Amino acid sequence: MTETPASLTSTQLGAYFAFTEVSSLLRHAVEKQLRDVGDLSYVQFQLLARLGDSPHGQQRMTDLADGVVYSRSGLTYQAQLLDQRGLVTRAPSPDDERSTVISLTEAGRDVLAAVFPGHIEALHSLLFAALSDSDIDELARILGAAAAHLRAIPPRSAAPRRRSRPEA
Amino acid sequence: MTETPASLTSTQLGAYFAFTEVSSLLRHAVEKQLRDVGDLSYVQFQLLARLGDSPHGQQRMTDLADGVVYSRSGLTYQAQLLDQRGLVTRAPSPDDERSTVISLTEAGRDVLAAVFPGHIEALHSLLFAALSDSDIDELARILGAAAAHLRAIPPRSAAPRRRSRPEA
DNA sequence: TAGCACTGCTTCGAACTCGAAGCAACGGTA
DNA sequence: TACCGTTGCTTCGAGTTCGAAGCAGTGCTA
């Protein structure tokens, strides 16, 4: 570490607060749109979208979970729900019997197609409408660098969790 | 509406994806630090921090909930937990018997003080370390504008919720 | 001052999330 | 081939979140 100031500059604080605020508000607004149009939670949408972007509309559970920064057990739960709704199917991988491959169905693609335009429209009106083209360029560049940094720093931070005192 | 393109430019997509990724990763990392050092969830930290920043270390429940973009019932729950831990106290407002005023205790300030340096250090190493000063300026400016826009757009969007089919 | 819509908080039930533990399959080694 | 640490997923229990409903206090109007 070169230096570790005890505080942040007001600009840094401002950037951080603005970031968290945009994050919260945008998330809520987008969530609402997804719920209203496709009866999807944000997580479910992310999962479907990621599948839609994958080679044969399919991915291994673990890869999918890592992709959306989500717990494996949580993914199992959501995959069940999506499976019940017929938006995805699950099958053991031919390569590795342990793996479950989750695949987007036609119905899944339909829901995705139904939700997408509104999703994009929401992003336009909520986020990009307030920004100039060059702002968006800058944002993409800066956040891209930040994302790369975050991805690289903690490859998979360990350290045991600790909720409350488990016991004396 | 002036125009509603059916898709986003790749720069816009990039900005959006980078944003969500930074948001997720940063959130997880910060959450972990807060948990390890002060045994606080992110929400709890936000609540304490906001109280610490308020006039007499106190705020009305509703204002606090709005401040952190959080449901009222959720706040009631967390306020109970923080109360039990002695980090805050709750009392009816003298002005308005309906209101509950939640106040930071000394113990609450102590926890906040214990957690803060690590929190700032985490922000440094996770986020700001990857960015130049001018990047941070830009980020603050752009996200500030976006936040203002988001705050203004939906004063409090209504529209009834709808989860799954309530019936066959 | 009686009536009444509204506000502020809490309670309640249902849904979602997570980590730990459990179970099966894999892959290396002897 | 038998063993064994590792990997991939699911099950389980506990904790957290939300919206709807309920309840009390407020303030406006007649």
Tab-separated table of N, CA and C (backbone and C1' of nucleotides) in Angstrom, chain B residues 60-62 73 76 80 90 98-100, chain C residues 6-12 15-16 18:
chain	number	residue	atom	x	y	z
B	60	ARG	N	-36.514	10.460	12.043
B	60	ARG	CA	-37.793	9.750	12.052
B	60	ARG	C	-37.630	8.474	11.239
B	61	MET	N	-38.368	7.466	11.592
B	61	MET	CA	-38.314	6.190	10.889
B	61	MET	C	-38.506	6.378	9.389
B	62	THR	N	-39.557	7.036	9.027
B	62	THR	CA	-39.882	7.185	7.606
B	62	THR	C	-38.774	7.887	6.829
B	73	SER	N	-41.406	-1.640	6.836
B	73	SER	CA	-41.443	-2.834	7.681
B	73	SER	C	-40.033	-3.385	7.875
B	76	THR	N	-38.390	-1.303	10.498
B	76	THR	CA	-38.859	-1.668	11.837
B	76	THR	C	-38.081	-2.869	12.349
B	80	GLN	N	-35.325	-2.855	15.437
B	80	GLN	CA	-35.433	-3.740	16.593
B	80	GLN	C	-34.086	-4.373	16.904
B	90	ARG	N	-35.217	3.977	20.541
B	90	ARG	CA	-36.407	4.447	19.836
B	90	ARG	C	-37.369	5.091	20.832
B	98	ARG	N	-47.405	9.851	16.585
B	98	ARG	CA	-47.349	8.714	15.670
B	98	ARG	C	-45.907	8.357	15.322
B	99	SER	N	-45.085	9.371	15.240
B	99	SER	CA	-43.710	9.178	14.777
B	99	SER	C	-42.838	8.516	15.825
B	100	THR	N	-41.958	7.675	15.359
B	100	THR	CA	-40.921	7.134	16.223
B	100	THR	C	-39.604	7.763	15.812
C	6	DC	P	-57.559	10.673	1.516
C	6	DC	O5'	-56.358	10.851	2.537
C	6	DC	C5'	-56.090	12.155	3.056
C	6	DC	C4'	-54.997	12.063	4.099
C	6	DC	C3'	-53.841	11.141	3.702
C	6	DC	O3'	-52.645	11.884	3.782
C	6	DC	C1'	-54.573	10.693	5.912
C	7	DT	P	-51.274	11.281	3.264
C	7	DT	O5'	-50.485	11.112	4.632
C	7	DT	C5'	-50.477	12.195	5.570
C	7	DT	C4'	-49.836	11.710	6.850
C	7	DT	C3'	-48.559	10.895	6.649
C	7	DT	O3'	-47.578	11.404	7.534
C	7	DT	C1'	-50.082	9.701	8.000
C	8	DG	P	-46.105	10.899	7.514
C	8	DG	O5'	-46.114	9.802	8.660
C	8	DG	C5'	-46.118	10.205	10.015
C	8	DG	C4'	-45.853	8.997	10.872
C	8	DG	C3'	-44.682	8.137	10.393
C	8	DG	O3'	-43.829	7.902	11.501
C	8	DG	C1'	-46.634	6.806	10.644
C	9	DC	P	-42.512	7.047	11.312
C	9	DC	O5'	-42.975	5.617	11.840
C	9	DC	C5'	-43.295	5.510	13.221
C	9	DC	C4'	-44.024	4.212	13.488
C	9	DC	C3'	-43.184	2.954	13.281
C	9	DC	O3'	-42.872	2.452	14.584
C	9	DC	C1'	-45.436	2.716	12.494
C	10	DT	P	-42.024	1.098	14.701
C	10	DT	O5'	-43.161	-0.024	14.693
C	10	DT	C5'	-44.184	0.029	15.677
C	10	DT	C4'	-45.152	-1.123	15.496
C	10	DT	C3'	-44.500	-2.508	15.466
C	10	DT	O3'	-45.205	-3.327	16.379
C	10	DT	C1'	-45.897	-2.222	13.576
C	11	DT	P	-44.698	-4.797	16.674
C	11	DT	O5'	-45.738	-5.717	15.883
C	11	DT	C5'	-47.137	-5.503	16.068
C	11	DT	C4'	-47.934	-6.408	15.139
C	11	DT	C3'	-47.445	-7.859	15.069
C	11	DT	O3'	-48.593	-8.695	15.120
C	11	DT	C1'	-47.551	-6.946	12.904
C	12	DC	P	-48.445	-10.256	15.268
C	12	DC	O5'	-48.659	-10.773	13.769
C	12	DC	C5'	-49.850	-10.397	13.060
C	12	DC	C4'	-49.760	-10.917	11.625
C	12	DC	C3'	-49.124	-12.292	11.497
C	12	DC	O3'	-50.051	-13.167	10.868
C	12	DC	C1'	-48.191	-10.749	9.948
C	15	DA	P	-45.523	-17.732	-1.038
C	15	DA	O5'	-44.168	-17.007	-1.439
C	15	DA	C5'	-44.223	-15.653	-1.846
C	15	DA	C4'	-42.837	-15.070	-1.836
C	15	DA	C3'	-41.794	-15.963	-2.515
C	15	DA	O3'	-41.066	-15.149	-3.411
C	15	DA	C1'	-41.066	-15.343	-0.343
C	16	DC	P	-40.125	-15.811	-4.464
C	16	DC	O5'	-38.686	-15.450	-3.884
C	16	DC	C5'	-38.405	-14.096	-3.588
C	16	DC	C4'	-37.164	-14.011	-2.736
C	16	DC	C3'	-35.958	-14.769	-3.279
C	16	DC	O3'	-34.923	-13.820	-3.439
C	16	DC	C1'	-36.230	-15.137	-0.960
C	18	DC	P	-27.699	-14.860	-2.104
C	18	DC	O5'	-27.111	-15.500	-0.774
C	18	DC	C5'	-26.953	-14.651	0.364
C	18	DC	C4'	-26.644	-15.507	1.564
C	18	DC	C3'	-25.545	-16.518	1.279
C	18	DC	O3'	-24.388	-16.201	2.028
C	18	DC	C1'	-27.421	-17.531	2.397
